[in-house]
Short mmCIF file of C-alpha atoms and ligand atoms in Angstrom, two decimals:
data_model
loop_
_atom_site.label_atom_id
_atom_site.label_comp_id
_atom_site.label_asym_id
_atom_site.label_seq_id
_atom_site.Cartn_x
_atom_site.Cartn_y
_atom_site.Cartn_z
CA UNK A 123 30.84 3.26 -5.21
CA UNK A 124 31.40 -0.22 -3.84
CA UNK A 125 29.94 -2.82 -6.17
CA UNK A 126 29.84 -6.51 -6.61
CA UNK A 127 28.17 -7.52 -3.34
CA UNK A 128 26.14 -10.70 -3.17
CA UNK A 129 22.76 -9.48 -1.97
CA UNK A 130 19.64 -11.35 -0.83
CA UNK A 131 16.35 -9.49 -1.07
CA UNK A 132 13.60 -11.20 0.94
CA UNK A 133 10.02 -10.46 -0.09
CA UNK A 134 8.70 -10.36 -3.63
CA UNK A 135 6.19 -7.55 -3.14
CA UNK A 136 6.58 -4.31 -5.08
CA UNK A 137 9.15 -2.96 -2.61
CA UNK A 138 11.36 -6.07 -2.66
CA UNK A 139 11.14 -6.41 -6.44
CA UNK A 140 11.99 -2.76 -7.08
CA UNK A 141 14.91 -2.88 -4.64
CA UNK A 142 16.22 -6.08 -6.27
CA UNK A 143 16.06 -4.53 -9.75
CA UNK A 144 17.85 -1.34 -8.65
CA UNK A 145 20.56 -3.27 -6.79
CA UNK A 146 21.20 -5.50 -9.80
CA UNK A 147 21.36 -2.46 -12.09
CA UNK A 148 23.97 -1.02 -9.73
CA UNK A 149 26.20 -4.02 -10.41
CA UNK A 150 25.43 -6.34 -7.50
CA UNK A 151 24.59 -10.02 -7.77
CA UNK A 152 21.04 -10.22 -6.47
CA UNK A 153 18.81 -13.10 -5.43
CA UNK A 154 15.15 -12.44 -4.60
CA UNK A 155 13.33 -14.84 -2.25
CA UNK A 156 9.55 -14.96 -2.10
CA UNK A 157 7.53 -17.37 0.05
CA UNK A 158 4.47 -17.34 -2.26
CA UNK A 159 4.17 -19.04 -5.67
CA UNK A 160 4.32 -15.71 -7.56
CA UNK A 161 5.42 -12.10 -7.17
CA UNK A 162 3.06 -9.47 -5.71
CA UNK A 163 0.84 -11.88 -3.82
CA UNK A 164 0.78 -10.02 -0.48
CA UNK A 165 -0.32 -6.46 0.25
CA UNK A 166 1.04 -5.49 -3.17
CA UNK A 167 -1.96 -7.16 -4.78
CA UNK A 168 -4.57 -7.03 -2.00
CA UNK A 169 -5.03 -3.28 -1.83
CA UNK A 170 -7.17 -0.42 -3.04
CA UNK A 171 -5.13 0.12 -6.23
CA UNK A 172 -4.66 3.85 -5.78
CA UNK A 173 -1.53 5.57 -6.96
CA UNK A 174 -1.85 8.14 -4.23
CA UNK A 175 -1.10 11.73 -5.16
CA UNK A 176 -1.85 12.93 -1.63
CA UNK A 177 -5.60 13.63 -1.67
CA UNK A 178 -6.18 11.05 1.09
CA UNK A 179 -3.83 12.68 3.57
CA UNK A 180 -5.06 16.15 4.54
CA UNK A 181 -3.60 15.56 8.02
CA UNK A 182 -0.11 14.42 7.02
CA UNK A 183 1.92 16.83 4.91
CA UNK A 184 4.88 14.38 5.11
CA UNK A 185 2.84 11.65 3.46
CA UNK A 186 1.64 14.07 0.77
CA UNK A 187 5.24 15.12 0.03
CA UNK A 188 6.47 11.52 -0.06
CA UNK A 189 3.79 10.23 -2.41
CA UNK A 190 4.00 13.25 -4.72
CA UNK A 191 7.69 12.69 -5.21
CA UNK A 192 7.10 8.95 -5.44
CA UNK A 193 4.45 9.23 -8.15
CA UNK A 194 6.97 10.76 -10.55
CA UNK A 195 9.56 8.04 -10.12
CA UNK A 196 6.91 5.28 -10.07
CA UNK A 197 5.48 6.52 -13.38
CA UNK A 198 8.96 6.50 -14.93
CA UNK A 199 9.74 2.98 -13.68
CA UNK A 200 6.33 1.37 -14.24
CA UNK A 201 4.54 3.43 -16.96
CA UNK A 202 2.47 0.46 -18.20
CA UNK A 203 0.95 -0.08 -14.75
CA UNK A 204 -0.38 3.43 -14.23
CA UNK A 205 -3.99 4.03 -15.22
CA UNK A 206 -5.09 7.60 -15.67
CA UNK A 207 -8.34 6.81 -17.46
CA UNK A 208 -10.61 6.63 -14.40
CA UNK A 209 -12.62 9.52 -13.05
CA UNK A 210 -11.48 10.07 -9.46
CA UNK A 211 -13.68 11.83 -6.92
CA UNK A 212 -13.11 12.92 -3.34
CA UNK A 213 -16.05 13.88 -1.10
CA UNK A 214 -16.10 15.35 2.37
CA UNK A 215 -18.77 13.82 4.63
CA UNK A 216 -21.24 16.24 6.20
CA UNK A 217 -21.03 14.53 9.56
CA UNK A 218 -18.10 12.98 11.39
CA UNK A 219 -15.34 14.27 9.11
CA UNK A 220 -12.06 15.26 10.74
CA UNK A 221 -11.63 18.08 8.23
CA UNK A 222 -14.33 20.46 6.99
CA UNK A 223 -15.01 21.17 3.33
CA UNK A 224 -13.32 24.54 3.69
CA UNK A 225 -10.23 23.04 5.37
CA UNK A 226 -10.02 20.40 2.65
CA UNK A 227 -10.07 22.97 -0.14
CA UNK A 228 -7.35 24.94 1.65
CA UNK A 229 -5.31 21.76 1.98
CA UNK A 230 -5.58 21.05 -1.77
CA UNK A 231 -4.60 24.62 -2.63
CA UNK A 232 -1.69 24.58 -0.19
CA UNK A 233 -0.45 21.22 -1.48
CA UNK A 234 -0.85 22.09 -5.15
CA UNK A 235 -3.35 19.26 -5.67
CA UNK A 236 -5.60 20.13 -8.61
CA UNK A 237 -9.40 19.72 -8.41
CA UNK A 238 -12.70 20.97 -9.68
CA UNK A 239 -16.03 20.85 -7.91
CA UNK A 240 -18.12 18.10 -9.49
CA UNK A 241 -20.51 15.43 -8.20
CA UNK A 242 -20.35 11.94 -9.66
CA UNK A 243 -23.80 10.66 -10.68
CA UNK A 244 -24.08 8.09 -7.87
CA UNK A 245 -23.13 10.32 -4.91
CA UNK A 246 -25.95 11.36 -2.56
CA UNK A 247 -25.69 15.13 -2.12
CA UNK A 248 -27.48 15.02 1.23
CA UNK A 249 -24.60 13.26 3.01
CA UNK A 250 -21.58 15.22 1.78
CA UNK A 251 -20.56 18.87 2.00
CA UNK A 252 -18.19 18.83 -0.95
CA UNK A 253 -17.38 16.66 -3.96
CA UNK A 254 -14.31 17.19 -6.11
CA UNK A 255 -13.08 15.62 -9.31
CA UNK A 256 -9.36 15.16 -8.73
CA UNK A 257 -6.28 14.10 -10.68
CA UNK A 258 -5.43 10.82 -9.01
CA UNK A 259 -4.40 7.63 -10.80
CA UNK A 260 -4.73 3.89 -10.28
CA UNK A 261 -2.26 1.03 -10.36
CA UNK A 262 -3.10 -1.95 -12.53
CA UNK A 263 -1.63 -4.72 -10.39
CA UNK A 264 -1.83 -7.40 -13.08
CA UNK A 265 0.17 -5.14 -15.43
CA UNK A 266 2.56 -4.28 -12.59
CA UNK A 267 3.28 -7.97 -11.97
CA UNK A 268 4.13 -8.50 -15.64
CA UNK A 269 6.37 -5.46 -15.57
CA UNK A 270 8.13 -6.73 -12.44
CA UNK A 271 8.94 -10.05 -14.07
CA UNK A 272 10.28 -8.28 -17.17
CA UNK A 273 12.51 -5.96 -15.17
CA UNK A 274 13.88 -8.71 -12.92
CA UNK A 275 14.76 -10.79 -15.96
CA UNK A 276 16.41 -7.87 -17.75
CA UNK A 277 18.40 -6.92 -14.64
CA UNK A 278 19.55 -10.53 -14.16
CA UNK A 279 18.01 -11.07 -10.71
CA UNK A 280 17.78 -14.71 -9.69
CA UNK A 281 14.21 -15.20 -8.38
CA UNK A 282 13.31 -18.01 -5.97
CA UNK A 283 9.57 -18.53 -5.51
CA UNK A 284 8.05 -20.72 -2.77
CA UNK A 285 11.19 -19.91 -0.76
CA UNK A 286 10.36 -18.71 2.74
CA UNK A 287 13.63 -17.59 4.34
CA UNK A 288 14.76 -17.55 7.91
CA UNK A 289 17.56 -15.25 8.92
CA UNK A 290 19.94 -18.22 9.24
CA UNK A 291 19.37 -19.13 5.58
CA UNK A 292 20.94 -15.82 4.59
CA UNK A 293 24.29 -15.90 6.33
CA UNK A 294 26.31 -16.38 3.14
CA UNK A 295 25.16 -13.09 1.65
CA UNK A 296 27.17 -9.86 1.93
CA UNK A 297 24.00 -7.82 2.28
CA UNK A 298 20.41 -8.71 3.17
CA UNK A 299 17.43 -6.52 2.31
CA UNK A 300 14.25 -7.39 4.20
CA UNK A 301 11.08 -6.32 2.39
CA UNK A 302 8.58 -8.61 4.06
CA UNK A 303 6.12 -5.89 5.21
CA UNK A 304 3.70 -7.42 7.76
CA UNK A 305 6.27 -10.18 8.44
CA UNK A 306 9.18 -7.75 8.85
CA UNK A 307 9.80 -8.68 12.45
CA UNK A 308 9.92 -12.41 11.70
CA UNK A 309 13.33 -11.73 10.17
CA UNK A 310 14.23 -8.55 11.98
CA UNK A 311 13.87 -10.09 15.43
CA UNK A 312 16.57 -12.57 14.40
CA UNK A 313 18.68 -9.72 13.09
CA UNK A 314 18.67 -7.68 16.28
CA UNK A 315 17.05 -7.23 19.65
CA UNK A 316 14.48 -4.50 20.33
CA UNK A 317 12.51 -4.75 17.10
CA UNK A 318 9.86 -2.04 16.63
CA UNK A 319 6.16 -2.54 17.24
CA UNK A 320 3.71 -1.99 14.42
CA UNK A 321 -0.05 -1.79 14.20
CA UNK A 322 -1.29 -4.83 12.33
CA UNK A 323 -4.74 -4.84 10.78
CA UNK A 324 -6.28 -7.95 9.26
CA UNK A 325 -8.19 -6.43 6.34
CA UNK A 326 -10.96 -7.52 4.00
CA UNK A 327 -11.39 -6.12 0.49
CA UNK A 328 -14.75 -7.15 -1.01
CA UNK A 329 -14.76 -7.36 -4.80
CA UNK A 330 -18.08 -6.42 -6.39
CA UNK A 331 -19.96 -5.75 -9.58
CA UNK A 332 -21.74 -2.41 -9.57
CA UNK A 333 -24.39 -0.71 -11.72
CA UNK A 334 -23.29 1.04 -14.91
CA UNK A 335 -23.07 4.51 -13.44
CA UNK A 336 -19.98 3.41 -11.44
CA UNK A 337 -18.05 2.23 -14.49
CA UNK A 338 -14.56 3.77 -14.71
CA UNK A 339 -15.16 5.85 -11.59
CA UNK A 340 -13.51 5.87 -8.25
CA UNK A 341 -14.58 7.66 -5.09
CA UNK A 342 -13.34 8.17 -1.57
CA UNK A 343 -15.35 9.73 1.27
CA UNK A 344 -13.01 11.60 3.62
CA UNK A 345 -11.84 12.23 6.28
CA UNK A 346 -12.33 9.69 9.01
CA UNK A 347 -14.28 6.45 9.42
CA UNK A 348 -15.60 6.33 5.86
CA UNK A 349 -15.23 4.35 2.66
CA UNK A 350 -14.06 4.15 -0.94
CA UNK A 351 -14.78 2.35 -4.21
CA UNK A 352 -12.17 1.72 -6.90
CA UNK A 353 -12.05 -0.21 -10.18
CA UNK A 354 -10.38 -3.61 -9.79
CA UNK A 355 -7.76 -3.58 -12.55
CA UNK A 356 -9.40 -4.17 -15.95
CA UNK A 357 -11.87 -6.77 -14.69
CA UNK A 358 -14.94 -4.50 -14.79
CA UNK A 359 -15.32 -5.20 -11.06
CA UNK A 360 -14.63 -2.90 -8.11
CA UNK A 361 -12.87 -3.20 -4.80
CA UNK A 362 -14.52 -1.71 -1.71
CA UNK A 363 -12.65 -0.02 1.12
CA UNK A 364 -14.00 0.85 4.54
CA UNK A 365 -11.98 2.35 7.35
CA UNK A 366 -14.06 0.61 10.02
CA UNK A 367 -15.52 -2.60 8.61
CA UNK A 368 -12.55 -3.69 6.51
CA UNK A 369 -10.52 -4.34 9.63
CA UNK A 370 -11.34 -7.70 11.24
CA UNK A 371 -8.66 -7.44 13.90
CA UNK A 372 -6.23 -4.72 15.02
CA UNK A 373 -3.26 -5.46 17.25
CA UNK A 374 -0.21 -3.42 18.16
CA UNK A 375 2.88 -5.48 18.85
CA UNK A 376 5.89 -7.11 17.30
CA UNK A 377 3.95 -9.68 15.29
CA UNK A 378 0.48 -9.75 13.70
CA UNK A 379 -2.44 -11.60 15.26
CA UNK A 380 -4.75 -13.33 12.81
CA UNK A 381 -8.26 -14.63 13.61
CA UNK A 382 -8.24 -18.40 13.12
CA UNK A 383 -11.15 -18.28 10.69
CA UNK A 384 -9.14 -16.04 8.32
CA UNK A 385 -5.72 -17.65 8.70
CA UNK A 386 -5.98 -19.69 5.49
CA UNK A 387 -7.54 -16.84 3.50
CA UNK A 388 -4.71 -14.30 3.62
CA UNK A 389 -3.09 -13.15 0.38
CA UNK A 390 -5.02 -15.65 -1.70
CA UNK A 391 -7.57 -15.41 -4.45
CA UNK A 392 -11.00 -13.79 -4.26
CA UNK A 393 -13.07 -16.09 -2.08
CA UNK A 394 -16.39 -16.42 -0.31
CA UNK A 395 -16.52 -16.90 3.44
CA UNK A 396 -19.32 -16.61 5.97
CA UNK A 397 -17.00 -14.34 7.96
CA UNK A 398 -17.27 -11.58 5.38
CA UNK A 399 -18.27 -8.08 6.48
CA UNK A 400 -19.74 -7.31 3.06
CA UNK A 401 -23.20 -6.51 4.52
CA UNK A 402 -21.65 -3.91 6.86
CA UNK A 403 -19.75 -2.36 3.94
CA UNK A 404 -23.05 -1.90 2.10
CA UNK A 405 -24.93 -0.57 5.17
CA UNK A 406 -22.18 1.95 5.78
CA UNK A 407 -22.06 3.05 2.13
CA UNK A 408 -25.84 3.41 1.72
CA UNK A 409 -26.08 7.02 2.99
CA UNK A 410 -23.42 8.07 0.47
CA UNK A 411 -23.83 5.93 -2.62
CA UNK A 412 -26.98 5.43 -4.69
CA UNK A 413 -27.79 1.89 -5.83
CA UNK A 414 -25.10 0.36 -3.64
CA UNK A 415 -27.69 -2.27 -2.66
CA UNK A 416 -27.32 -3.60 -6.19
CA UNK A 417 -23.67 -4.45 -5.51
CA UNK A 418 -23.06 -8.08 -6.39
CA UNK A 419 -20.47 -9.59 -4.08
CA UNK A 420 -17.99 -11.70 -6.06
CA UNK A 421 -16.01 -12.66 -2.95
CA UNK A 422 -13.35 -10.96 -0.85
CA UNK A 423 -9.59 -10.64 -0.60
CA UNK A 424 -7.82 -10.68 2.77
CA UNK A 425 -4.42 -9.47 3.88
CA UNK A 426 -2.56 -7.89 6.79
CA UNK A 427 -1.85 -4.18 6.75
CA UNK A 428 1.07 -2.93 8.83
CA UNK A 429 1.22 0.73 9.85
CA UNK A 430 3.07 2.71 12.48
CA UNK A 431 1.24 2.57 15.81
CA UNK A 432 -0.38 5.61 17.38
CA UNK A 433 -0.55 7.82 14.28
CA UNK A 434 -4.35 8.21 14.19
CA UNK A 435 -4.05 11.98 14.61
CA UNK A 436 -2.17 12.38 11.33
CA UNK A 437 -2.93 9.11 9.53
CA UNK A 438 0.70 9.24 8.33
CA UNK A 439 1.93 6.42 6.07
CA UNK A 440 5.71 6.85 5.80
CA UNK A 441 8.02 4.44 4.01
CA UNK A 442 10.95 3.70 6.29
CA UNK A 443 14.25 2.40 5.01
CA UNK A 444 16.49 1.43 7.92
CA UNK A 445 19.97 0.07 8.25
CA UNK A 446 19.80 -2.60 10.94
CA UNK A 447 23.56 -3.22 10.94
CA UNK A 448 26.39 -3.20 8.42
CA UNK A 449 24.87 -6.14 6.54
CA UNK A 450 21.10 -5.82 6.92
CA UNK A 451 18.65 -3.20 5.64
CA UNK A 452 14.90 -3.24 6.13
CA UNK A 453 12.13 -1.57 4.15
CA UNK A 454 8.86 -0.84 5.91
CA UNK A 455 6.53 0.36 3.17
CA UNK A 456 3.91 3.07 3.30
CA UNK A 457 2.39 3.68 -0.11
CA UNK A 458 3.12 1.95 -3.42
CA UNK A 459 4.22 5.20 -5.08
CA UNK A 460 7.31 5.36 -2.86
CA UNK A 461 8.81 2.02 -3.95
CA UNK A 462 11.30 3.51 -6.42
CA UNK A 463 12.55 6.13 -3.96
CA UNK A 464 12.93 3.37 -1.35
CA UNK A 465 14.88 1.23 -3.82
CA UNK A 466 17.22 4.16 -4.46
CA UNK A 467 17.80 4.58 -0.72
CA UNK A 468 18.49 0.87 -0.32
CA UNK A 469 20.97 0.94 -3.21
CA UNK A 470 22.78 3.93 -1.72
CA UNK A 471 22.90 2.31 1.73
CA UNK A 472 24.22 -0.98 0.35
CA UNK A 473 27.11 0.90 -1.20
CA UNK A 474 27.92 2.95 1.88
CA UNK A 475 30.62 2.22 4.38
CA UNK A 476 29.06 0.31 7.26
CA UNK A 477 27.53 1.98 10.28
CA UNK A 478 28.45 0.46 13.63
CA UNK A 479 26.16 -2.49 14.36
CA UNK A 480 23.28 -1.62 16.69
CA UNK A 481 23.91 2.11 16.32
CA UNK A 482 20.84 4.23 16.92
CA UNK A 483 20.47 5.02 13.26
CA UNK A 484 17.71 7.39 12.14
CA UNK A 485 14.97 6.08 9.94
CA UNK A 486 15.28 7.67 6.54
CA UNK A 487 12.10 7.73 4.56
CA UNK A 488 11.75 7.65 0.82
CA UNK A 489 12.22 11.39 0.46
CA UNK A 490 15.22 11.59 2.72
CA UNK A 491 13.38 12.99 5.73
CA UNK A 492 13.89 11.55 9.14
CA UNK A 493 11.01 9.87 10.92
CA UNK A 494 10.94 8.13 14.22
CA UNK A 495 8.42 5.43 14.97
CA UNK A 496 5.97 6.63 17.59
CA UNK A 497 6.41 4.66 20.77
C1 FAD B 24 -5.78 -3.33 2.55
C2 FAD B 24 -4.69 -2.47 2.00
C3 FAD B 24 -5.00 -1.46 1.09
C4 FAD B 24 -3.97 -0.65 0.59
N1 FAD B 24 -4.26 0.26 -0.38
C5 FAD B 24 -3.25 0.97 -0.95
C6 FAD B 24 -3.50 1.83 -2.06
O1 FAD B 24 -4.62 1.95 -2.55
N2 FAD B 24 -2.44 2.53 -2.56
C7 FAD B 24 -1.18 2.42 -2.05
O2 FAD B 24 -0.27 3.10 -2.52
N3 FAD B 24 -0.92 1.59 -1.02
C8 FAD B 24 -1.91 0.85 -0.48
N4 FAD B 24 -1.64 -0.02 0.53
C9 FAD B 24 -0.25 -0.16 0.99
C10 FAD B 24 0.57 -0.98 0.01
O3 FAD B 24 -0.24 -1.94 -0.62
C11 FAD B 24 1.71 -1.66 0.73
O4 FAD B 24 2.47 -0.72 1.45
C12 FAD B 24 2.66 -2.33 -0.27
O5 FAD B 24 2.00 -2.99 -1.30
C13 FAD B 24 3.50 -3.31 0.47
O6 FAD B 24 4.46 -3.80 -0.43
P1 FAD B 24 5.65 -4.65 0.14
O7 FAD B 24 6.45 -5.10 -1.00
O8 FAD B 24 6.32 -3.90 1.24
O9 FAD B 24 4.90 -5.87 0.89
P2 FAD B 24 4.11 -7.14 0.30
O10 FAD B 24 3.48 -6.85 -0.99
O11 FAD B 24 3.24 -7.64 1.40
O12 FAD B 24 5.28 -8.14 0.03
C14 FAD B 24 5.98 -8.80 1.05
C15 FAD B 24 6.29 -10.18 0.56
O13 FAD B 24 7.18 -10.82 1.46
C16 FAD B 24 6.91 -12.20 1.41
N5 FAD B 24 7.51 -12.80 2.62
C17 FAD B 24 7.20 -12.55 3.91
N6 FAD B 24 8.02 -13.22 4.75
C18 FAD B 24 8.88 -13.91 3.95
C19 FAD B 24 9.99 -14.77 4.21
N7 FAD B 24 10.39 -15.07 5.45
N8 FAD B 24 10.65 -15.31 3.15
C20 FAD B 24 10.29 -15.01 1.86
N9 FAD B 24 9.24 -14.20 1.58
C21 FAD B 24 8.56 -13.64 2.59
C22 FAD B 24 5.40 -12.26 1.39
O14 FAD B 24 4.95 -13.50 0.88
C23 FAD B 24 5.06 -11.09 0.49
O15 FAD B 24 4.86 -11.46 -0.85
C24 FAD B 24 -2.64 -0.84 1.04
C25 FAD B 24 -2.34 -1.87 1.93
C26 FAD B 24 -3.35 -2.69 2.40
C27 FAD B 24 -2.99 -3.82 3.30
#
């Protein structure tokens, strides 16, 4: 293979870090640029902390396949960050679910996803048709950040924090890998014309303390406009998810739109704001979860989620690794579990003979399948 390129990786989230480490291990000289004061400050830390095995995606077999393959390589790369000590539950809502209990069980059987029927103590039986204890895992983001630093140091990657890059800053590099997620088009639009549109969602994640019966337990109500609760690393607190109320603003386009009142709250620490939707999270959870009114709101995290537009029918979350031209590669991430597979694709592409600039290259996802962004 070709080696010895000078490569800039832009974006110190889990996808940029993992790509940087793999490229350096392959013999390249790698510099990683991150705008924030630390690694994993964007979506890689403001998320639900699930190492998805596929249980969330009964309508997207591609996403199930990608995360199942990803989980294996993620576990090998980041064993200290994977937590298997929680009890994970999935429940199917009695009303409004896009899949029935029977369809969900068939999906698990078909996908080889293990389960047993079991209700967690806090789940209200009257509002769900099915509850399963499943074999999902969680990601400990604090441990993952430590692991990232260790691996970057061992691989010899030169890390530049507080270093927002423009495309012009990068012209001296042989290869550029863009891993800036919700800000992908900031760089990509300089790299080429006709950048893709994404669906941007400004999201809130309330962090709460919950009664004892929730300790070490995680639950998601599927499949549609519902909610989930997951332990927040080893803090003893929990992070709430809600398909409807978490999203303060949705916009499809080339760049995200952010409500002014949340602009200075993105990707920061847990904070209180009068713009929180915490009360709606609780109202929405009340029919499903006992004692949720006792949730003590410790503040909220905010970030921008970027997903492919117009995929509501499948809820697909692919990871797309694309060659923009002979010098530039972009990673558009789906789920955390796919970061190692994406890094392998990036490393292989960096070593390949160049494709003609502007060629209509297919988008290769982290399991080597071809996806095309819906238009
Ligand atoms: C609310 C929410 C919940 C989620 N829950 C889960 C979950 O439970 N499980 C799961 O698997 N996935 C989940 N995801 C998806 C997952 O978190 C993301 O796909 C993944 O973390 C994104 O990683 P990344 O490295 O691509 O991006 P990020 O972590 O966002 O990193 C991109 C980095 O690029 C930096 N940057 C941007 N522009 C520049 C520039 N010009 N110069 C230098 N640096 C720049 C940013 O500061 C940022 O740190 C969730 C996502 C969201 C938003």
